[in-house]
Short mmCIF file of N, CA and C in Angstrom, two decimals:
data_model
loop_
_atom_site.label_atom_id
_atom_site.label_comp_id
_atom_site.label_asym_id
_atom_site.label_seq_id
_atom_site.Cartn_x
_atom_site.Cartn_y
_atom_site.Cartn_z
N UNK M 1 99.92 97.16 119.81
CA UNK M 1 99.04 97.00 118.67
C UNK M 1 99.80 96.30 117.55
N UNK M 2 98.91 95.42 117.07
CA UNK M 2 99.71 94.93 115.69
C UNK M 2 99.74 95.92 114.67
N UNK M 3 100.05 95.10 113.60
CA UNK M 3 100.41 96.33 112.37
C UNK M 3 98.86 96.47 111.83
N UNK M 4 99.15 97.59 110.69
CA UNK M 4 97.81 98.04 109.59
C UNK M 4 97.63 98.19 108.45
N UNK M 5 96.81 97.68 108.10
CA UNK M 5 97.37 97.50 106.26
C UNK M 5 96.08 97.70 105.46
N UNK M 6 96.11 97.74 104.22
CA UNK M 6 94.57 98.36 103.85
C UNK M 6 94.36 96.65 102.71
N UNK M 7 93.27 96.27 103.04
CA UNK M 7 92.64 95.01 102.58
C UNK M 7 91.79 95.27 101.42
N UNK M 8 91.86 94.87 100.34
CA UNK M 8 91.29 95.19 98.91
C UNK M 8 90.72 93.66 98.80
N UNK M 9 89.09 93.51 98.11
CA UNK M 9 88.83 92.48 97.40
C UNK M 9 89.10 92.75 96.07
N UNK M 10 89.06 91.78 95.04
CA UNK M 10 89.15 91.73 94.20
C UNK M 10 88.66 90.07 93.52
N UNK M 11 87.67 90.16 92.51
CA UNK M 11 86.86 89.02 91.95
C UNK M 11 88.13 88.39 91.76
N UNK M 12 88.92 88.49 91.21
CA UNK M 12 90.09 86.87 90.14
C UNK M 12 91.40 87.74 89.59
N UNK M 13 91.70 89.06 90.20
CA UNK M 13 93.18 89.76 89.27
C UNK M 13 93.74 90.61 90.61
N UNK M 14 93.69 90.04 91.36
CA UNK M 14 94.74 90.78 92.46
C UNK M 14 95.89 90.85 92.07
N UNK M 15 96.68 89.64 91.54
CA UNK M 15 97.69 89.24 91.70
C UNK M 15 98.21 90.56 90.17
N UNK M 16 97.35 90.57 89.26
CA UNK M 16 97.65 91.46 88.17
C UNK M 16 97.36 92.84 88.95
N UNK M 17 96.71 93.12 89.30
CA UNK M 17 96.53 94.33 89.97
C UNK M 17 97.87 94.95 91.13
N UNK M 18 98.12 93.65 91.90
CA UNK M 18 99.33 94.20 92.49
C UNK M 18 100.37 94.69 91.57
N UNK M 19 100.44 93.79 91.06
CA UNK M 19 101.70 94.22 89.71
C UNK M 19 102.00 95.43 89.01
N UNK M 20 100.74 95.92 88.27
CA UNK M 20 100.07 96.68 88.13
C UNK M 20 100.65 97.95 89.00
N UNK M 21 100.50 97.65 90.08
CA UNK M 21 100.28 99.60 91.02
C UNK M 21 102.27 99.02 91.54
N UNK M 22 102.27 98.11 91.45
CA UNK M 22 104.44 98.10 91.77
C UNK M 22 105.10 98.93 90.85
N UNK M 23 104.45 98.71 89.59
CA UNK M 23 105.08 98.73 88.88
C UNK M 23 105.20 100.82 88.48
N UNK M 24 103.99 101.45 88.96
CA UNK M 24 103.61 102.61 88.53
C UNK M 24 104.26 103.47 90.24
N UNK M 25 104.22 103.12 91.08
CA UNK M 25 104.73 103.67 92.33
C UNK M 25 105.77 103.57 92.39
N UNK M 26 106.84 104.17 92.86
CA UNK M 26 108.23 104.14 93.36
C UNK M 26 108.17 103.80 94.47
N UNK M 27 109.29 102.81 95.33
CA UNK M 27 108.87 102.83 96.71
C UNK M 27 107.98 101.24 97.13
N UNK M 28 108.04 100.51 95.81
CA UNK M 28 106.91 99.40 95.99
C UNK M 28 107.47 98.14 95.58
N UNK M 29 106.49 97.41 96.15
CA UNK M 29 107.08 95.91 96.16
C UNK M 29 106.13 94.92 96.01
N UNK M 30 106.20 93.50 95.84
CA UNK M 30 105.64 92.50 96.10
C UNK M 30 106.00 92.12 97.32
N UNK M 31 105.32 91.58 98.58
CA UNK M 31 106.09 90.77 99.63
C UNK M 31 105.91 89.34 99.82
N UNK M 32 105.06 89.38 99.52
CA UNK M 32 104.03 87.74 99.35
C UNK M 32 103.46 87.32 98.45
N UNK M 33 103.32 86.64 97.37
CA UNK M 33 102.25 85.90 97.21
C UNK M 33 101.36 84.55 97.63
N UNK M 34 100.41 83.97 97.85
CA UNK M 34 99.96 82.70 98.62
C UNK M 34 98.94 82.45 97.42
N UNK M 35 99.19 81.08 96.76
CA UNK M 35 98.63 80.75 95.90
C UNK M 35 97.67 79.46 96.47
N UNK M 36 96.75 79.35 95.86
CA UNK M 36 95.38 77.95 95.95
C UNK M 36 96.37 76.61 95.64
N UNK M 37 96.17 76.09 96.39
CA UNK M 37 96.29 74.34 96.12
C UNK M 37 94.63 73.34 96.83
N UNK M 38 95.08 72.56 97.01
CA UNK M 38 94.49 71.54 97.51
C UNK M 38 93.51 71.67 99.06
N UNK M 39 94.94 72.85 99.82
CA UNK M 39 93.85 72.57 100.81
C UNK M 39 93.10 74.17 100.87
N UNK M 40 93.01 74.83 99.64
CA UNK M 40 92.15 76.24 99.52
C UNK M 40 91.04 76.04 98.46
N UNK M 41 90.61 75.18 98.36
CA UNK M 41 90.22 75.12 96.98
C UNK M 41 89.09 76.20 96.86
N UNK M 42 88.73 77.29 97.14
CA UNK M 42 87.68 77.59 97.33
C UNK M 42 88.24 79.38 97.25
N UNK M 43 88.06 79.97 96.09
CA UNK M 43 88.09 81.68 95.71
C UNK M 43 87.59 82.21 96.50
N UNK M 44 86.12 82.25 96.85
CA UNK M 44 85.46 82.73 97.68
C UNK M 44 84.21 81.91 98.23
N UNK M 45 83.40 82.33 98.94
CA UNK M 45 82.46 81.11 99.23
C UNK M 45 81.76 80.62 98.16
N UNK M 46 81.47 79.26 97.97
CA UNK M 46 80.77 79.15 96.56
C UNK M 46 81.90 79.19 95.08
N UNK M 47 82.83 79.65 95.21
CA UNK M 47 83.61 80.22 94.10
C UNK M 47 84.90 79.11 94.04
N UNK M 48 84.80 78.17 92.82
CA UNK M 48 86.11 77.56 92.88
C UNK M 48 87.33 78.13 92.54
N UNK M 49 88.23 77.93 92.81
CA UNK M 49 89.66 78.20 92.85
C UNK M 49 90.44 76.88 91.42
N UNK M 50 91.39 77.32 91.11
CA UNK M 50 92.33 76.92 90.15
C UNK M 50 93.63 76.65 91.32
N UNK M 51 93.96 75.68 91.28
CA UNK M 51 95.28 75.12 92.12
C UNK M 51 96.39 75.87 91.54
N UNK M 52 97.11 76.79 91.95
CA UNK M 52 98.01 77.65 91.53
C UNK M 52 97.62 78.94 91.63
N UNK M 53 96.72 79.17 91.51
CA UNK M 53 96.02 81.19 90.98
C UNK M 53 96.09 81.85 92.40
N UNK M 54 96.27 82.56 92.10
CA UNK M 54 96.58 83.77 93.33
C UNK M 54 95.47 83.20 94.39
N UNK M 55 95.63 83.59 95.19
CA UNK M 55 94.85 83.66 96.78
C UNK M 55 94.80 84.62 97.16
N UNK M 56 96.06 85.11 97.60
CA UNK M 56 96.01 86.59 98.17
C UNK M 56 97.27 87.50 97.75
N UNK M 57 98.03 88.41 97.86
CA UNK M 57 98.96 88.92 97.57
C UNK M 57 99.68 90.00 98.62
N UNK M 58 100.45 90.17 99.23
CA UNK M 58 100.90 90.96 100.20
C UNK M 58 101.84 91.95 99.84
N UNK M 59 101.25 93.35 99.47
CA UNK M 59 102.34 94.24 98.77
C UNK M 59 102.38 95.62 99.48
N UNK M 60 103.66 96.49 99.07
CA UNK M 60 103.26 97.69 98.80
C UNK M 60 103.56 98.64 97.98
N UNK M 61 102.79 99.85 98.04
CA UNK M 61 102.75 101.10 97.52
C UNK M 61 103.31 102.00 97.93
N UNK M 62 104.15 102.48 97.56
CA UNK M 62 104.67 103.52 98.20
C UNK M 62 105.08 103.55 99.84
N UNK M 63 105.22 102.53 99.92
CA UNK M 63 104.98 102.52 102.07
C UNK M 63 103.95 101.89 102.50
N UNK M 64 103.10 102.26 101.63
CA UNK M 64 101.27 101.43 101.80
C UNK M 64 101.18 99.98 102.18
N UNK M 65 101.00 99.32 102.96
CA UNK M 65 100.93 97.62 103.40
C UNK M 65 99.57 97.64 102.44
N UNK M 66 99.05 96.76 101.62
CA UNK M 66 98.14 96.06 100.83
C UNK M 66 98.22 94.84 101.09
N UNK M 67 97.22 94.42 100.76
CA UNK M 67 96.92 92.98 101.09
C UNK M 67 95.82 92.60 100.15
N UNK M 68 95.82 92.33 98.91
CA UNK M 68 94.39 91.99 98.23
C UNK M 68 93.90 90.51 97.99
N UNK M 69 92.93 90.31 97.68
CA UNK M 69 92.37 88.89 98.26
C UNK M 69 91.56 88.56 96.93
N UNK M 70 91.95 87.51 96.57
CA UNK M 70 90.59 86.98 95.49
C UNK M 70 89.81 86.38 95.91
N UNK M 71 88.51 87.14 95.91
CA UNK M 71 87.63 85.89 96.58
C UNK M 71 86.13 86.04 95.93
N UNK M 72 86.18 86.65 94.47
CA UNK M 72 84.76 85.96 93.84
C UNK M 72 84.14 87.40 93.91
N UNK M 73 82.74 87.41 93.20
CA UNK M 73 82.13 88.74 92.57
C UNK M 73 81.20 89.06 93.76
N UNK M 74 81.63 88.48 94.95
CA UNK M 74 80.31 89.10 96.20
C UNK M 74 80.54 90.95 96.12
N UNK M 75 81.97 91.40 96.20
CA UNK M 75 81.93 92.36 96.77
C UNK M 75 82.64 93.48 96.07
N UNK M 76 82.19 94.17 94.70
CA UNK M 76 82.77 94.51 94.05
C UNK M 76 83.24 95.94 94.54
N UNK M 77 84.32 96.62 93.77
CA UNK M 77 85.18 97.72 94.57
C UNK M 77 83.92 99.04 94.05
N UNK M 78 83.95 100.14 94.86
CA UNK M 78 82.86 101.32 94.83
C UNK M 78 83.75 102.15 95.06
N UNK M 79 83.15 103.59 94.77
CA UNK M 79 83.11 104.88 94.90
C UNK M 79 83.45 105.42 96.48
N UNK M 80 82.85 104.22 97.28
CA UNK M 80 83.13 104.54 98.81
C UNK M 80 84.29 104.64 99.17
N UNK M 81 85.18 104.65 98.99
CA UNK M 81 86.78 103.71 99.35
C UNK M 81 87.84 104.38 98.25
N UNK M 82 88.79 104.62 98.03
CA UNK M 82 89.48 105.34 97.13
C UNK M 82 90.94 105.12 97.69
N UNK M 83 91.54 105.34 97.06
CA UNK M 83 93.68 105.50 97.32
C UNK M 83 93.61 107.04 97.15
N UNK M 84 93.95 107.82 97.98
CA UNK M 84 94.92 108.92 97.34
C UNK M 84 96.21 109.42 97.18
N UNK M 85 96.19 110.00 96.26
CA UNK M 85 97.65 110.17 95.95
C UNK M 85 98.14 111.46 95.78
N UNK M 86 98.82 111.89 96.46
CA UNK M 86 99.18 113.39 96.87
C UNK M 86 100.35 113.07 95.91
N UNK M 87 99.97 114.60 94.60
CA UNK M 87 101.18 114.51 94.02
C UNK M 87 101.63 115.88 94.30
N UNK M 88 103.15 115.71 93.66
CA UNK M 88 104.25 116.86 94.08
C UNK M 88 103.90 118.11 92.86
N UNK M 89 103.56 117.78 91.74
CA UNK M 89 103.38 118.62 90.98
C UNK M 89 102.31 118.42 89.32
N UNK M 90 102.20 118.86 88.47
CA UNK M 90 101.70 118.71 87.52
C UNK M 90 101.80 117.18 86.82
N UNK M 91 103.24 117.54 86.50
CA UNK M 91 103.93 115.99 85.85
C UNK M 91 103.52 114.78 86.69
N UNK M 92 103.12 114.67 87.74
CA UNK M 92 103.18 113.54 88.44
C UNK M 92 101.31 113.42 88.31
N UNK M 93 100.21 114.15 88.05
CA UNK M 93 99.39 114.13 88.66
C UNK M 93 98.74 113.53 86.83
N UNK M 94 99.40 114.30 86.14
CA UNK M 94 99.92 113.79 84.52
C UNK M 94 99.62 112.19 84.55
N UNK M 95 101.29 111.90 84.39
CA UNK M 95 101.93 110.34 84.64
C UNK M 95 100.93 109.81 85.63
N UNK M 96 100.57 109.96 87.03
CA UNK M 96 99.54 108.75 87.65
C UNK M 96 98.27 108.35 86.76
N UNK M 97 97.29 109.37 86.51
CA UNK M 97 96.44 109.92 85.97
C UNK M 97 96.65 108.63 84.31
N UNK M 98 97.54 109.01 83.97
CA UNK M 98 97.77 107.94 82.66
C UNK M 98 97.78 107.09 82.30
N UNK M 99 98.66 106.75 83.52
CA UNK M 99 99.03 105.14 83.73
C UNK M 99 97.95 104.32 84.55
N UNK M 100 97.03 105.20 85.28
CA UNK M 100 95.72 104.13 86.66
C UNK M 100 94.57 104.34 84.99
N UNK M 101 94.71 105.12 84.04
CA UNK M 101 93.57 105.21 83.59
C UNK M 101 93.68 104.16 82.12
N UNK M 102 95.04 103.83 81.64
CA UNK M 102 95.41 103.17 80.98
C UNK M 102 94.67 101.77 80.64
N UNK M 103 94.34 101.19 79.64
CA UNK M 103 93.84 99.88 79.34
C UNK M 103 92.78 99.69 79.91
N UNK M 104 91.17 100.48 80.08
CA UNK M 104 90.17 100.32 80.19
C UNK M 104 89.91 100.58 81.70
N UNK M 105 91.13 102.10 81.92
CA UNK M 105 90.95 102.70 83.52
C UNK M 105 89.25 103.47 83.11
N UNK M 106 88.87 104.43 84.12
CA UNK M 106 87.54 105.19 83.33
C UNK M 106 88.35 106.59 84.25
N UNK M 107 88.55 107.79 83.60
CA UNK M 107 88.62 109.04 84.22
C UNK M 107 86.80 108.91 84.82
N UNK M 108 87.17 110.28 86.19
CA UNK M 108 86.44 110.70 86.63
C UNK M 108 86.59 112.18 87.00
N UNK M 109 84.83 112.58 87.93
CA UNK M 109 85.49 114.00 88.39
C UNK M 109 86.06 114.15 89.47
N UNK M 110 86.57 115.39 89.31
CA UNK M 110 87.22 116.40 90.05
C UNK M 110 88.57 115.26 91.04
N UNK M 111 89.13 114.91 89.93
CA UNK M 111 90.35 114.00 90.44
C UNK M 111 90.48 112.56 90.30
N UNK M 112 88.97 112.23 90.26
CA UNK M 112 88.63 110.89 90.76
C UNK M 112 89.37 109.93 89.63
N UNK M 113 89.45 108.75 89.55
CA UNK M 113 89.26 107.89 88.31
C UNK M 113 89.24 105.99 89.13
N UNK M 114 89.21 105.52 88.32
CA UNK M 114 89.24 103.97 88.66
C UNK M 114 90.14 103.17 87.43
N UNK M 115 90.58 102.58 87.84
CA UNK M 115 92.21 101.41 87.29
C UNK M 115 90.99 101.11 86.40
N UNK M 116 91.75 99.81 85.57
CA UNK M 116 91.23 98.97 84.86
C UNK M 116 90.20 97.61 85.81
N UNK M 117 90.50 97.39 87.00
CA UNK M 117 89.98 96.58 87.93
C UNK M 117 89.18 97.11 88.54
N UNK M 118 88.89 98.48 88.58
CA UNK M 118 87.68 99.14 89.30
C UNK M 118 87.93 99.66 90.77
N UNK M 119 89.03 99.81 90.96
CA UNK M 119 89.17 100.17 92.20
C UNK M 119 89.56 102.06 91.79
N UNK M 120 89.18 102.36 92.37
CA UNK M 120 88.65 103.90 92.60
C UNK M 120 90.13 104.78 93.10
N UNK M 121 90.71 105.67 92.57
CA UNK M 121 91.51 106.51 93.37
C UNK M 121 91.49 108.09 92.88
N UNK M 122 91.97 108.97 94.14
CA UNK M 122 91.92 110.53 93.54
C UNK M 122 93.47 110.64 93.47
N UNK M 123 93.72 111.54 92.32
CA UNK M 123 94.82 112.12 92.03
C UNK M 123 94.96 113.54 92.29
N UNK M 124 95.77 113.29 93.18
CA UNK M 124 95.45 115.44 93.82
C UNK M 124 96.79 115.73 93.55
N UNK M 125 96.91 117.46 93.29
CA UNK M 125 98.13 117.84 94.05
C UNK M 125 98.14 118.69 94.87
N UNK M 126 99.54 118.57 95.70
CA UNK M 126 99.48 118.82 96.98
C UNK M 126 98.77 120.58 96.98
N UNK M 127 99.24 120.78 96.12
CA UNK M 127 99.05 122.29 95.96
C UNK M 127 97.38 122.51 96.68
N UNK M 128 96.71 121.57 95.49
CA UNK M 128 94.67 121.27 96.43
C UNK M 128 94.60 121.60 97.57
N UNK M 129 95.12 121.19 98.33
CA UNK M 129 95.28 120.83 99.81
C UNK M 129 95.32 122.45 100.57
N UNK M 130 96.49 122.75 99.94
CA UNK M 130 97.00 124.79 100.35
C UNK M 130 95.91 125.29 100.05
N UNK M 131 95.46 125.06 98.58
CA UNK M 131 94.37 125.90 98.23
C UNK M 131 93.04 126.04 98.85
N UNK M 132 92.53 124.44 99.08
CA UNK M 132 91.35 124.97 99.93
C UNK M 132 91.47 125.25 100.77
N UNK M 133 92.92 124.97 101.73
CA UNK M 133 92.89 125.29 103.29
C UNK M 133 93.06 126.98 104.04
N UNK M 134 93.33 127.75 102.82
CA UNK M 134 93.54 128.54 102.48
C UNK M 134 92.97 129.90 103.34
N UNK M 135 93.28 130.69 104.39
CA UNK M 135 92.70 131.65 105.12
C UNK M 135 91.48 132.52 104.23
N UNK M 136 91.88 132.44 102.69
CA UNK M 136 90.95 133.58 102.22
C UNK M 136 90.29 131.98 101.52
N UNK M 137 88.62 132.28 102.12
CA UNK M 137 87.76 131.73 101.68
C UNK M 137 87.45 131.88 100.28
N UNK M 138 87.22 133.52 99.96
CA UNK M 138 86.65 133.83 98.86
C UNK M 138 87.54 132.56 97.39
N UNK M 139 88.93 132.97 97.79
CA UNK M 139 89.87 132.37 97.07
C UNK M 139 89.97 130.92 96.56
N UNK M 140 89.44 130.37 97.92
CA UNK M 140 89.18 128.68 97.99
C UNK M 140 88.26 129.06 97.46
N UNK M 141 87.22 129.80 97.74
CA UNK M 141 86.27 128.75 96.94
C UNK M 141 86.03 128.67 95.40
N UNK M 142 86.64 130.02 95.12
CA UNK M 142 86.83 129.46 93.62
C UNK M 142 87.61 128.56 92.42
N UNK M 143 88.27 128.55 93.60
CA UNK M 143 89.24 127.43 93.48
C UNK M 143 88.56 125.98 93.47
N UNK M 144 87.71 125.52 94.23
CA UNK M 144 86.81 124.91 94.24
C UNK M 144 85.84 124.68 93.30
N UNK M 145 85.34 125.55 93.21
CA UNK M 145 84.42 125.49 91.53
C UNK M 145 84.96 125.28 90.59
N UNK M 146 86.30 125.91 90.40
CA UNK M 146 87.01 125.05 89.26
C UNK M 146 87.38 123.60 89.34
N UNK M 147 87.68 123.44 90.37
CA UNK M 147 87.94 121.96 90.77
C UNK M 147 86.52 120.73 90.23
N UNK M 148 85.35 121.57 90.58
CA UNK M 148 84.14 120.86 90.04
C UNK M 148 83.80 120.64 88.88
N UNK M 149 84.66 121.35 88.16
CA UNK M 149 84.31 121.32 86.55
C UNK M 149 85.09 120.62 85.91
N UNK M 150 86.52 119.99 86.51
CA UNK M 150 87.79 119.13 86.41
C UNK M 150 87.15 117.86 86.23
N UNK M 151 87.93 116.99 85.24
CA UNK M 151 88.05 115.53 85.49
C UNK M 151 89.49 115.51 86.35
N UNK M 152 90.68 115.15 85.31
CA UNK M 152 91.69 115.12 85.71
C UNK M 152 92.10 116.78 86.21
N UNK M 153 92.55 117.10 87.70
CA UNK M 153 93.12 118.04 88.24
C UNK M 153 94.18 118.98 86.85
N UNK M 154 94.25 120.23 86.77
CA UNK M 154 94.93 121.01 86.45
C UNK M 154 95.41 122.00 87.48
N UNK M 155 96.57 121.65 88.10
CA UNK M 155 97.26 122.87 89.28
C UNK M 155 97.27 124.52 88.45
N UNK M 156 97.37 124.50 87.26
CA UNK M 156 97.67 126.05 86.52
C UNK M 156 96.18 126.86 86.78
N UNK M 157 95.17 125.80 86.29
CA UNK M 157 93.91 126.29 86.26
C UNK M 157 93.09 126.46 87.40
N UNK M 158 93.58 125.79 88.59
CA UNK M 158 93.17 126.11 89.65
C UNK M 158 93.61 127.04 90.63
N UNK M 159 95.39 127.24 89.96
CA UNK M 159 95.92 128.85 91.13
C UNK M 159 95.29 129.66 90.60
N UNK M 160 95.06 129.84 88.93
CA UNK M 160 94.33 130.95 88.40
C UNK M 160 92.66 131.12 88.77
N UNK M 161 92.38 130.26 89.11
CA UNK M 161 91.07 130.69 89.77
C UNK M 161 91.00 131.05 91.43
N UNK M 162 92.04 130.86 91.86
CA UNK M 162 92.59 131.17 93.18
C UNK M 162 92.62 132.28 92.81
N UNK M 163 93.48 132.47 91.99
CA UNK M 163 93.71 134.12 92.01
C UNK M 163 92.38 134.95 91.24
N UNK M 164 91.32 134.57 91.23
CA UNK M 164 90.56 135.69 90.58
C UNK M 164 90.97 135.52 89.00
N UNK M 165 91.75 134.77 88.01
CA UNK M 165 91.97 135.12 86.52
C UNK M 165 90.54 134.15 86.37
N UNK M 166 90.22 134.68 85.00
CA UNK M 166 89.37 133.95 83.71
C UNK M 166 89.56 133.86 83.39
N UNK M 167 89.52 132.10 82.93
CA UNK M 167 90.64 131.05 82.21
C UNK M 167 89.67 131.18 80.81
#
């Protein structure tokens, strides 16, 4: 099998967008860029291109192979599709959370949010994961309901509803 990599459109700011998530991940890189000339002239179908401007960009995240593509407003990024990001603790779920929501990111619920480019990701911590998987249902699930009432995740407020406290 060849390799696998996750393919992002993006209307005209890949190339800022890669930058963007290098710069906020540890672990990340640029590998490529492939810029428009002469014989690309064309963003997306219908969509002219600027001789020089990004084309495509070949990066990663954390380990993540990306590959994002400019190719015009056919196919804008949704709710369907998301990055997640398993964090280690509070501070990290903090700091992502800050920095994806930064310069016209939009928070969302129960983890969710979207960059400034509209691409969609959840910020969890790992802790989420224990909690709902958790043998005592009763426990998850209140854990859960708190989780529903969350924009950005709070790990404090969700062991305490694990545990039965009223926050």
């Amino acid at each position: 099998m060849g390799s696998t990599y996750l393919g992002l459109w993006y209307e005209s700011k890949a190339g800022e967008a890669a930058e963007l998530y290098v710069s906020i991940f540890p672990n990340s890189r640029i590998i490529q860029t492939v810029r428009h000339d002469e014989a690309t002239p064309e963003q997306g179908p219908g969509v002219a291109a600027t001789p020089g401007s990004v084309f495509f960009v070949d990066f990663e995240i954390d380990g993540l192979h990306v590959q994002a593509l400019n190719g015009g407003p056919m196919f804008p990024h949704t709710e369907a599709a998301s990055i997640v990001v398993d964090c280690d603790d509070q501070a990290q779920v903090d700091e992502y959370w800050e920095k994806l929501t930064a310069d016209g990111g939009e928070p969302g619920p129960c983890g969710w949010l979207k960059d400034k480019f509209g691409l969609s990701w959840q910020i969890v911590p790992k802790r989420m994961g224990e909690i709902l998987s958790d043998p005592d249902r009763v426990a998850a699930g209140r854990a859960f309901d708190a989780m529903m009432k969350m924009g950005k995740l709070d790990v404090a407020q969700l062991e305490a509803a694990f545990r039965g406290e009223q926050g």
